[in-house]
Short mmCIF file of C-alpha atoms in Angstrom, two decimals:
data_model
loop_
_atom_site.label_atom_id
_atom_site.label_comp_id
_atom_site.label_asym_id
_atom_site.label_seq_id
_atom_site.Cartn_x
_atom_site.Cartn_y
_atom_site.Cartn_z
CA MET A 183 -47.63 49.67 -11.49
CA TYR A 184 -47.59 47.22 -14.41
CA LEU A 185 -45.78 43.90 -13.91
CA ASP A 186 -45.03 41.57 -16.76
CA GLN A 187 -42.54 38.80 -17.48
CA VAL A 188 -40.26 39.71 -20.35
CA GLN A 189 -37.39 37.59 -21.74
CA VAL A 190 -34.32 39.74 -22.26
CA PRO A 191 -31.22 38.13 -23.74
CA THR A 192 -28.04 38.87 -21.83
CA ALA A 193 -24.49 37.83 -22.53
CA GLN A 194 -22.90 35.71 -19.80
CA PRO A 195 -19.29 34.39 -19.88
CA THR A 196 -18.98 30.66 -19.76
CA ILE A 197 -16.03 28.30 -19.67
CA ASN A 198 -15.88 25.78 -22.44
CA ILE A 199 -13.51 22.87 -21.74
CA SER A 200 -12.41 21.09 -24.86
CA ALA A 201 -12.20 17.37 -25.13
CA LYS A 202 -8.44 17.61 -25.54
CA LEU A 203 -8.09 19.43 -22.27
CA ILE A 204 -10.17 16.83 -20.49
CA ALA A 205 -8.03 14.08 -21.92
CA SER A 206 -4.88 15.93 -20.83
CA ILE A 207 -6.17 16.32 -17.31
CA LYS A 208 -7.05 12.60 -17.08
CA ILE A 209 -3.54 11.63 -18.19
CA LEU A 210 -2.04 14.02 -15.61
CA GLN A 211 -4.00 12.62 -12.66
CA CYS A 212 -3.45 8.92 -13.57
CA SER A 213 -1.44 6.84 -11.15
CA ALA A 214 1.43 4.75 -12.55
CA GLU A 215 -0.78 1.69 -12.89
CA GLU A 216 -3.58 3.68 -14.50
CA LEU A 217 -1.17 5.22 -16.99
CA GLU A 218 0.00 1.73 -17.96
CA GLN A 219 -3.59 0.79 -18.67
CA ALA A 220 -4.16 4.01 -20.66
CA ILE A 221 -1.07 3.36 -22.78
CA ALA A 222 -2.12 -0.28 -23.38
CA ARG A 223 -5.57 0.88 -24.52
CA GLU A 224 -4.17 3.55 -26.79
CA LEU A 225 -1.74 1.09 -28.34
CA ARG A 226 -4.56 -1.35 -28.91
CA ASP A 227 -6.94 1.22 -30.42
CA ASN A 228 -4.53 3.48 -32.33
CA PRO A 229 -2.41 1.80 -35.06
CA ALA A 230 -0.45 5.02 -35.58
CA LEU A 231 1.13 4.96 -32.11
CA ASP A 232 4.30 3.06 -31.29
CA ALA A 233 5.75 2.66 -27.80
CA GLU A 234 8.90 0.94 -26.65
CA GLU A 235 9.01 -0.05 -22.97
CA LEU A 236 12.43 -0.55 -21.39
CA ALA A 237 12.99 -3.00 -18.58
CA GLN A 238 13.34 -1.00 -15.34
CA CYS A 239 13.73 -1.58 -11.66
CA LEU A 240 10.37 -1.08 -10.00
CA ARG A 241 12.08 0.55 -6.99
CA CYS A 242 14.60 3.05 -8.41
CA GLY A 243 13.87 3.16 -12.13
CA ALA A 244 17.33 2.08 -13.18
CA ALA A 245 17.72 0.00 -16.31
CA LEU A 246 17.95 -3.74 -15.57
CA GLN A 247 21.13 -5.64 -16.44
CA THR A 248 20.63 -9.33 -17.02
CA GLY A 249 17.36 -9.02 -15.16
CA VAL A 250 18.99 -7.43 -12.08
CA CYS A 251 18.99 -3.78 -10.97
CA PRO A 252 22.64 -2.71 -10.52
CA VAL A 253 21.73 0.22 -8.29
CA CYS A 254 19.61 -1.57 -5.73
CA GLU A 255 21.65 -4.77 -5.64
CA TYR A 256 24.99 -3.03 -5.30
CA ALA A 257 23.61 -0.77 -2.57
CA ALA A 258 22.24 -3.72 -0.63
CA ASN A 259 25.35 -5.96 -1.13
CA PRO A 260 28.43 -3.80 -1.72
CA GLY A 261 31.30 -5.71 -3.28
CA VAL A 262 29.06 -8.51 -4.52
CA ASP A 263 28.21 -8.93 -8.17
CA PRO A 264 24.42 -8.62 -8.41
CA ARG A 265 24.41 -10.82 -11.45
CA ALA A 266 26.02 -13.72 -9.65
CA ASP A 267 22.78 -15.58 -9.08
CA VAL A 268 21.64 -14.85 -12.62
CA LEU A 269 24.91 -15.95 -14.17
CA ALA A 270 24.79 -19.14 -12.19
CA TRP A 271 21.98 -20.32 -14.43
CA ASP A 272 24.40 -20.21 -17.38
CA GLU A 273 26.38 -23.08 -15.94
CA PRO A 274 25.74 -26.40 -17.72
CA ILE A 275 25.19 -28.38 -14.51
CA SER A 276 21.76 -29.02 -12.96
CA THR A 277 19.90 -26.33 -14.81
CA GLY A 278 16.17 -26.32 -15.48
CA ALA A 279 16.82 -26.86 -19.21
CA ASP A 280 18.80 -30.06 -18.50
CA LEU A 281 16.00 -31.40 -16.30
CA ALA A 282 13.44 -30.66 -18.93
CA ASP A 283 15.53 -32.26 -21.75
CA ASP A 284 16.44 -35.53 -19.98
CA GLY A 285 13.20 -37.16 -20.97
CA SER A 286 11.72 -37.15 -17.48
CA ASP A 287 8.43 -35.69 -16.39
CA VAL A 288 10.08 -33.11 -14.12
CA ASP A 289 8.84 -29.61 -14.61
CA PRO A 290 11.71 -27.11 -14.02
CA LEU A 291 9.14 -24.68 -12.55
CA ASP A 292 8.73 -27.06 -9.65
CA PHE A 293 12.19 -25.93 -8.50
CA VAL A 294 11.10 -22.31 -8.30
CA GLY A 295 10.32 -21.33 -4.70
CA THR A 296 6.79 -20.09 -4.00
CA ARG A 297 5.33 -18.40 -0.95
CA GLU A 298 2.45 -20.13 0.81
CA THR A 299 -0.59 -18.08 1.65
CA LEU A 300 -2.45 -18.39 4.96
CA GLU A 301 -5.34 -20.14 3.18
CA GLU A 302 -3.02 -22.71 1.61
CA HIS A 303 -1.22 -23.17 4.94
CA LEU A 304 -4.51 -23.93 6.75
CA LEU A 305 -6.02 -26.16 4.10
CA ARG A 306 -2.74 -28.12 3.82
CA GLN A 307 -2.91 -28.84 7.58
CA MET A 308 -6.62 -29.70 7.54
CA GLY A 309 -6.19 -32.04 4.61
CA ALA A 310 -4.15 -34.31 6.88
CA LEU A 311 -6.51 -34.14 9.77
CA ILE A 312 -10.05 -34.46 8.40
CA ALA A 313 -11.87 -36.86 6.03
CA GLY A 314 -12.14 -35.99 2.34
CA GLU A 315 -15.88 -35.46 2.50
CA ASP A 316 -15.34 -32.70 5.09
CA MET A 317 -12.97 -30.68 2.89
CA PRO A 318 -15.78 -28.57 1.32
CA ILE A 319 -16.64 -27.43 4.84
CA ALA A 320 -12.98 -26.59 5.50
CA ASP A 321 -12.80 -24.67 2.20
CA TYR A 322 -15.91 -22.70 3.16
CA LEU A 323 -14.68 -21.86 6.69
CA VAL A 324 -11.21 -20.87 5.58
CA GLY A 325 -12.66 -18.79 2.77
CA ASN A 326 -14.75 -16.88 5.33
CA LEU A 327 -11.85 -15.82 7.51
CA ASN A 328 -11.39 -12.06 7.62
CA SER A 329 -8.06 -10.22 7.41
CA HIS A 330 -7.52 -10.66 11.16
CA GLY A 331 -8.16 -14.41 11.13
CA TYR A 332 -11.69 -14.31 12.59
CA LEU A 333 -14.56 -16.41 11.21
CA ALA A 334 -16.91 -14.06 9.51
CA THR A 335 -19.87 -16.44 9.28
CA SER A 336 -22.00 -18.39 11.69
CA ILE A 337 -22.38 -22.16 12.12
CA ALA A 338 -26.03 -22.03 11.05
CA GLU A 339 -25.23 -19.98 7.94
CA ALA A 340 -22.41 -22.35 6.93
CA ALA A 341 -24.64 -25.42 7.52
CA GLU A 342 -27.46 -23.90 5.42
CA THR A 343 -25.14 -22.86 2.60
CA LEU A 344 -23.37 -26.24 2.40
CA ARG A 345 -26.56 -28.23 3.17
CA VAL A 346 -24.85 -30.18 5.99
CA GLU A 347 -25.56 -30.65 9.67
CA GLY A 348 -24.44 -27.97 12.11
CA GLU A 349 -22.58 -30.63 14.13
CA ASP A 350 -20.38 -31.36 11.10
CA VAL A 351 -19.49 -27.68 10.77
CA GLU A 352 -18.70 -27.41 14.47
CA ARG A 353 -16.46 -30.49 14.27
CA VAL A 354 -14.50 -29.05 11.32
CA LEU A 355 -14.30 -25.68 13.00
CA ALA A 356 -12.80 -27.25 16.09
CA VAL A 357 -10.02 -28.74 13.91
CA LEU A 358 -9.46 -25.35 12.30
CA GLN A 359 -9.15 -23.63 15.65
CA SER A 360 -6.53 -26.20 16.73
CA LEU A 361 -4.18 -25.19 13.93
CA ASP A 362 -1.36 -22.69 13.76
CA PRO A 363 -1.39 -19.70 14.06
CA PRO A 364 -3.06 -20.06 17.51
CA GLY A 365 -6.51 -18.37 17.68
CA ILE A 366 -7.30 -18.76 14.01
CA GLY A 367 -10.95 -19.35 13.24
CA ALA A 368 -12.27 -17.69 16.42
CA ARG A 369 -15.60 -15.90 16.20
CA ASP A 370 -14.75 -13.05 18.58
CA LEU A 371 -11.86 -11.68 20.67
CA ARG A 372 -12.78 -13.64 23.79
CA GLU A 373 -12.80 -16.98 21.97
CA CYS A 374 -9.52 -16.12 20.21
CA LEU A 375 -7.71 -15.43 23.52
CA LEU A 376 -9.23 -18.48 25.16
CA ILE A 377 -8.03 -20.73 22.34
CA GLN A 378 -4.51 -19.41 22.76
CA LEU A 379 -4.73 -19.81 26.56
CA THR A 380 -5.54 -23.51 26.07
CA ARG A 381 -2.14 -23.95 24.38
CA PHE A 382 -0.30 -22.39 27.32
CA GLU A 383 -2.40 -24.23 29.87
CA SER A 384 -1.58 -27.57 28.27
CA ARG A 385 2.08 -26.83 28.94
CA GLY A 386 1.44 -25.39 32.43
CA ASP A 387 2.64 -21.95 31.47
CA ALA A 388 -0.55 -19.88 32.04
CA PRO A 389 -1.36 -18.09 35.31
CA PRO A 390 -4.39 -19.67 36.95
CA LEU A 391 -6.39 -16.37 36.87
CA ALA A 392 -5.89 -15.70 33.18
CA ARG A 393 -8.75 -17.81 31.86
CA ARG A 394 -11.36 -16.43 34.30
CA MET A 395 -10.20 -12.81 33.60
CA VAL A 396 -10.60 -13.32 29.79
CA ALA A 397 -13.83 -15.32 30.01
CA GLU A 398 -15.66 -13.24 32.62
CA HIS A 399 -13.99 -9.81 32.85
CA LEU A 400 -12.56 -9.04 29.41
CA HIS A 401 -14.21 -5.60 29.17
CA ALA A 402 -12.98 -4.55 32.61
CA LEU A 403 -9.58 -5.90 31.75
CA GLY A 404 -9.48 -3.68 28.67
CA GLU A 405 -10.33 -0.67 30.81
CA HIS A 406 -7.59 -1.61 33.34
CA HIS A 407 -10.06 -1.88 36.24
CA PHE A 408 -7.67 -4.20 38.14
CA ALA A 409 -9.09 -3.44 41.57
CA GLU A 410 -12.59 -4.29 40.48
CA ILE A 411 -11.48 -7.57 38.90
CA ALA A 412 -9.50 -8.48 42.03
CA ARG A 413 -12.57 -7.85 44.20
CA ARG A 414 -14.84 -10.01 41.99
CA LEU A 415 -12.29 -12.87 41.82
CA GLY A 416 -11.40 -12.66 45.48
CA THR A 417 -7.72 -12.13 44.91
CA SER A 418 -5.13 -9.42 45.13
CA VAL A 419 -4.46 -6.63 42.61
CA ALA A 420 -0.85 -7.85 42.21
CA GLN A 421 -2.07 -11.29 41.04
CA VAL A 422 -4.46 -9.64 38.60
CA LYS A 423 -1.69 -7.47 37.15
CA LEU A 424 0.59 -10.54 36.87
CA ALA A 425 -2.03 -12.35 34.82
CA TRP A 426 -2.72 -9.25 32.79
CA ARG A 427 1.01 -8.85 31.92
CA PHE A 428 1.10 -12.53 30.77
CA ILE A 429 -1.96 -11.94 28.54
CA LYS A 430 -0.50 -8.77 27.08
CA ALA A 431 2.91 -10.35 26.35
CA ASN A 432 1.81 -13.79 24.99
CA LEU A 433 -1.67 -13.55 23.46
CA ASN A 434 -2.24 -12.11 19.99
CA PRO A 435 -5.71 -10.55 19.24
CA TYR A 436 -5.01 -10.78 15.51
CA PRO A 437 -3.83 -14.34 14.76
CA ALA A 438 -3.64 -13.85 10.97
CA HIS A 439 -1.15 -11.09 11.46
CA ALA A 440 1.27 -13.47 13.16
CA PHE A 441 1.39 -15.55 10.00
CA GLU A 442 1.85 -12.47 7.76
CA ALA A 443 4.64 -11.07 9.97
CA ALA A 444 6.46 -14.44 9.90
CA GLU A 445 6.11 -14.86 13.65
CA LEU A 446 5.44 -18.56 13.31
CA PRO A 447 8.65 -20.56 13.81
CA ASP A 448 8.01 -22.83 10.84
CA VAL A 449 6.80 -20.21 8.41
CA GLY A 450 9.16 -17.55 7.01
CA LEU A 451 6.94 -15.41 4.92
CA ALA A 452 6.75 -11.70 4.18
CA SER A 453 3.69 -9.71 5.12
CA SER A 454 0.66 -9.89 2.84
CA SER A 455 1.16 -6.28 1.69
CA GLU A 456 4.70 -7.17 0.58
CA ARG A 457 3.50 -10.27 -1.16
CA SER A 458 0.73 -8.56 -3.02
CA CYS A 459 2.20 -5.28 -4.21
CA ILE A 460 5.21 -3.08 -4.48
CA VAL A 461 4.94 0.68 -4.08
CA ARG A 462 6.50 2.04 -7.25
CA PRO A 463 7.81 5.56 -7.13
CA ASP A 464 6.91 7.96 -9.88
CA VAL A 465 9.77 10.38 -9.17
CA VAL A 466 13.28 9.64 -7.87
CA ILE A 467 15.11 12.38 -5.90
CA ARG A 468 18.86 11.78 -5.78
CA ALA A 469 21.71 13.59 -4.08
CA ALA A 470 23.80 15.56 -6.58
CA GLU A 471 27.05 17.43 -6.37
CA GLN A 472 25.13 20.49 -5.28
CA GLY A 473 21.86 19.73 -3.61
CA PHE A 474 19.40 17.32 -5.08
CA GLU A 475 18.01 16.42 -8.48
CA ALA A 476 14.73 14.90 -9.57
CA GLU A 477 13.98 12.39 -12.31
CA VAL A 478 10.61 11.15 -13.57
CA ILE A 479 10.93 7.39 -13.94
CA GLU A 480 8.36 7.12 -16.71
CA ARG A 481 10.42 9.42 -18.96
CA ARG A 482 13.18 6.83 -19.07
CA ARG A 483 10.79 3.91 -19.24
CA TYR A 484 8.71 4.76 -22.28
CA ARG A 485 9.75 5.89 -25.78
CA PHE A 486 6.85 7.00 -27.95
CA SER A 487 6.81 7.58 -31.61
CA LEU A 488 4.57 7.44 -34.69
CA SER A 489 4.33 4.08 -36.43
CA PRO A 490 6.73 4.04 -39.44
CA ALA A 491 3.93 2.90 -41.69
CA TYR A 492 1.68 5.79 -40.68
CA SER A 493 4.57 8.21 -40.92
CA ALA A 494 5.02 7.14 -44.51
CA LEU A 495 1.29 7.35 -45.23
CA SER A 496 1.16 10.84 -43.68
CA ALA A 497 4.00 11.96 -45.98
CA ARG A 498 2.10 10.56 -48.96
CA ALA A 499 -1.08 12.31 -47.87
CA ARG A 500 0.79 15.65 -47.90
CA GLY A 501 2.53 14.95 -51.18
CA SER A 502 1.48 16.56 -54.45
CA HIS A 503 2.41 13.75 -56.89
CA VAL A 504 -0.68 12.26 -58.45
CA ALA A 505 0.62 8.67 -58.28
CA ASN A 506 1.24 8.95 -54.52
CA ARG A 507 -2.08 10.50 -53.63
CA LEU A 508 -4.42 8.71 -51.27
CA SER A 509 -8.20 8.71 -51.45
CA GLU A 510 -10.06 11.15 -49.31
CA HIS A 511 -11.22 8.41 -46.95
CA GLU A 512 -7.62 7.16 -46.60
CA ARG A 513 -6.29 10.70 -45.95
CA GLN A 514 -8.97 11.23 -43.29
CA HIS A 515 -8.09 7.94 -41.59
CA VAL A 516 -4.37 8.80 -41.60
CA ARG A 517 -4.97 12.35 -40.33
CA GLU A 518 -7.29 11.17 -37.54
CA TYR A 519 -4.97 8.54 -36.12
CA THR A 520 -1.69 10.39 -36.53
CA SER A 521 -3.08 13.51 -34.84
CA ARG A 522 -4.54 11.34 -32.09
CA ALA A 523 -1.14 9.68 -31.59
CA ARG A 524 0.67 13.00 -31.52
CA PHE A 525 -1.80 14.43 -28.99
CA PHE A 526 -1.46 11.38 -26.72
CA ILE A 527 2.31 11.63 -26.82
CA GLU A 528 2.06 15.35 -26.06
CA CYS A 529 -0.25 14.67 -23.09
CA VAL A 530 2.13 12.09 -21.57
CA ARG A 531 5.16 14.37 -22.08
CA GLN A 532 3.28 17.29 -20.51
CA ARG A 533 2.60 14.97 -17.56
CA TRP A 534 6.28 14.27 -17.26
CA ASP A 535 7.22 17.94 -17.46
CA THR A 536 4.61 18.89 -14.83
CA LEU A 537 5.84 16.18 -12.46
CA HIS A 538 9.45 17.25 -12.89
CA THR A 539 8.60 20.89 -12.37
CA ILE A 540 6.71 20.14 -9.16
CA ALA A 541 9.47 17.80 -7.90
CA ALA A 542 12.14 20.45 -8.55
CA ALA A 543 10.10 23.07 -6.63
CA LEU A 544 9.68 20.66 -3.74
CA ILE A 545 13.45 20.14 -3.66
CA GLU A 546 13.87 23.87 -3.23
CA CYS A 547 11.17 24.18 -0.58
CA GLN A 548 11.96 21.00 1.40
CA ALA A 549 15.75 20.68 1.00
CA ASP A 550 16.22 20.37 4.77
CA TYR A 551 13.68 17.55 4.89
CA LEU A 552 15.47 15.68 2.14
CA ALA A 553 18.88 16.18 3.82
CA HIS A 554 18.08 15.71 7.51
CA GLY A 555 14.77 13.90 7.80
CA VAL A 556 11.14 14.45 8.74
CA ARG A 557 11.91 16.71 11.69
CA HIS A 558 12.93 19.40 9.22
CA LEU A 559 9.79 19.28 7.10
CA ARG A 560 8.50 22.87 6.77
CA PRO A 561 4.85 23.80 6.48
CA LEU A 562 3.80 23.91 2.86
CA THR A 563 0.47 23.84 1.07
CA ARG A 564 -0.39 22.89 -2.49
CA GLY A 565 -1.72 26.41 -3.00
CA GLU A 566 1.61 27.98 -1.96
CA LEU A 567 3.45 25.64 -4.28
CA ALA A 568 1.08 26.41 -7.12
CA GLU A 569 1.53 30.14 -6.63
CA ARG A 570 5.30 29.67 -6.65
CA LEU A 571 5.11 27.79 -9.97
CA GLY A 572 2.42 29.94 -11.59
CA MET A 573 0.08 26.91 -11.82
CA HIS A 574 -3.45 26.38 -10.64
CA GLU A 575 -3.79 24.59 -7.34
CA SER A 576 -5.95 21.92 -8.93
CA THR A 577 -3.15 21.12 -11.37
CA VAL A 578 -0.75 20.52 -8.53
CA SER A 579 -3.36 18.36 -6.75
CA ARG A 580 -4.03 16.26 -9.78
CA ALA A 581 -0.31 15.85 -10.58
CA THR A 582 0.56 14.65 -7.10
CA ALA A 583 -2.47 12.49 -6.40
CA ASN A 584 -1.68 8.75 -5.89
CA LYS A 585 1.96 9.28 -6.78
CA TYR A 586 5.11 8.49 -4.85
CA VAL A 587 8.67 9.73 -4.45
CA LEU A 588 11.83 7.76 -3.75
CA LEU A 589 13.85 9.88 -1.33
CA PRO A 590 17.68 10.03 -1.16
CA SER A 591 17.42 8.07 2.11
CA GLY A 592 15.91 5.08 0.27
CA ARG A 593 12.37 5.57 1.63
CA THR A 594 9.42 5.73 -0.76
CA VAL A 595 6.83 8.25 0.41
CA SER A 596 3.68 9.73 -0.98
CA PHE A 597 3.75 13.23 -2.51
CA ASP A 598 1.24 14.02 0.24
CA ASP A 599 4.07 13.83 2.79
CA PHE A 600 5.63 17.01 1.48
CA PHE A 601 2.47 18.91 2.34
CA ASP A 602 1.72 17.22 5.71
CA GLY A 603 2.92 19.58 8.34
CA SER A 604 2.01 17.16 11.12
CA LEU A 605 4.64 14.59 10.28
CA ALA A 606 7.46 16.35 12.25
CA ALA A 607 5.30 16.63 15.36
CA LYS A 608 4.18 13.01 15.03
CA ASP A 609 7.76 11.84 14.68
CA LEU A 610 8.75 13.76 17.85
CA MET A 611 5.72 12.37 19.71
CA ARG A 612 6.66 8.83 18.69
CA GLU A 613 10.19 9.35 19.99
CA LEU A 614 8.91 10.68 23.32
CA ILE A 615 6.53 7.83 23.80
CA THR A 616 9.20 5.27 22.85
CA CYS A 617 11.54 6.65 25.46
CA GLU A 618 8.93 7.10 28.23
CA ASP A 619 9.02 5.20 31.54
CA PRO A 620 6.88 2.08 31.09
CA ASP A 621 5.58 2.42 34.65
CA ARG A 622 4.69 6.11 34.19
CA PRO A 623 3.67 6.70 30.58
CA TYR A 624 3.07 10.20 29.34
CA SER A 625 -0.49 11.49 29.26
CA ASP A 626 -1.69 13.75 26.48
CA GLU A 627 -1.11 16.73 28.80
CA ASP A 628 2.45 15.62 29.46
CA LEU A 629 3.12 15.24 25.75
CA THR A 630 1.67 18.71 25.16
CA LEU A 631 4.09 20.26 27.66
CA LEU A 632 7.09 18.28 26.29
CA LEU A 633 6.29 19.35 22.74
CA HIS A 634 5.97 23.03 23.84
CA GLU A 635 9.42 22.77 25.46
CA ARG A 636 10.86 21.50 22.17
CA GLY A 637 9.34 24.30 20.15
CA VAL A 638 6.26 22.47 18.82
CA PRO A 639 3.20 24.31 20.18
CA LEU A 640 0.20 22.04 19.89
CA ALA A 641 -3.12 21.95 21.73
CA ARG A 642 -3.87 18.90 23.89
CA ARG A 643 -6.74 17.79 21.58
CA THR A 644 -4.36 17.99 18.60
CA VAL A 645 -1.88 15.83 20.44
CA ALA A 646 -4.68 13.32 21.12
CA LYS A 647 -5.73 13.37 17.46
CA TYR A 648 -2.12 12.78 16.27
CA ARG A 649 -1.68 9.98 18.80
CA GLU A 650 -4.83 8.21 17.62
CA ALA A 651 -3.74 8.66 14.00
CA MET A 652 -0.50 6.87 14.80
CA GLY A 653 -2.38 4.02 16.46
CA ILE A 654 -0.91 4.69 19.91
CA LEU A 655 -3.10 3.91 22.90
CA PRO A 656 -3.82 6.41 25.72
CA SER A 657 -1.45 6.40 28.66
CA ARG A 658 -3.73 4.29 30.87
CA PHE A 659 -3.49 1.44 28.32
CA ARG A 660 0.27 1.71 27.90
CA LEU A 661 1.07 0.68 31.44
#
């Protein structure tokens, strides 16, 4: 037998993806914020593209009137003119313009209300309690608080970074830990709870066992080993449970969250998530005379066109009159940028058409969910929807990724919710747990049986997984 290596050419089919297709896919999968950035870049780089952006409500997409959304304001305050506050600025008395024109140094922006952050709240308090030379230490400590309000650095590290003595850092930290919200600046859970207990003890409100339970038996307390704690402390189980109920009801393991949720009596602020961002829907689904209808908000927001100057130049480039002819370099420039602008407009409009097509199909498939709530959400996959529309599944995935829908109920949800078959079961589980007897909470086995009785057959491990996903503790911790 003779063996030899021979190169034999064979034809193999390959998929060539054009640059235009890649650009179209990128536009399709952009979120609303990413599309804004893409439009801004294209307007900056392409002189042939014009875009008019209309003022819109970030929640429902309706056109603003005098800076106010008529849909959202009328819905929230029926019978009240939503422009009343805006029109009040037209009155000639005590306006910002008058204050600015009276020759004084008053800045009218000083009269605009601002929301204080947790960092500003803490530094403002510390500024009145410590010396000026200690403020850099305060700035460093406050800047190293994590999202829960715990100090994410050590005394030694702070002293080395600031080149100060460790005693100075400890002294400033003690002041920080004395501020509101109680427990702020703690280095671990035990210290956080002990700081808060000190406040109650100073008023005589804390059970005598609470401090020893937190300081010496915190882990056993978290495991609800009340009998073991009672034996070690030489007391009764009833006394241990009494102190545990006080700890559970009055102490907050996440002090920063108290500030964000406006639980402090002297601070009326929204949560940090509400202060930092607004979830803007990409599609609005409204109730119509027959069923529901979908609208892509971006379609009403943007109006694209070719620049008038480049439209005229393009006509000249196609003209046959000698006097109107452009040079070859000029014609190439005009063709390049006008074709690029037309392609960009086509990609954006194709994005809108795809979103509208998918939203309309979801209305047909999930009409009961839209009309009656999450309990009526039917199982649906992106593959099934793609097959229904004659699209590729990847197209549906890209079109719905990082995008949101405003439902007729007023809730803004992710497109992913339409394909999450677990939401109905989770909602039913949440209702069962909310209505359970506090002294006899449902175990995962109990929840499994109750769900089976209500026509939701789930395995116990699935129930446990859903419960953990919702952030609900096991039954032994819900006592």
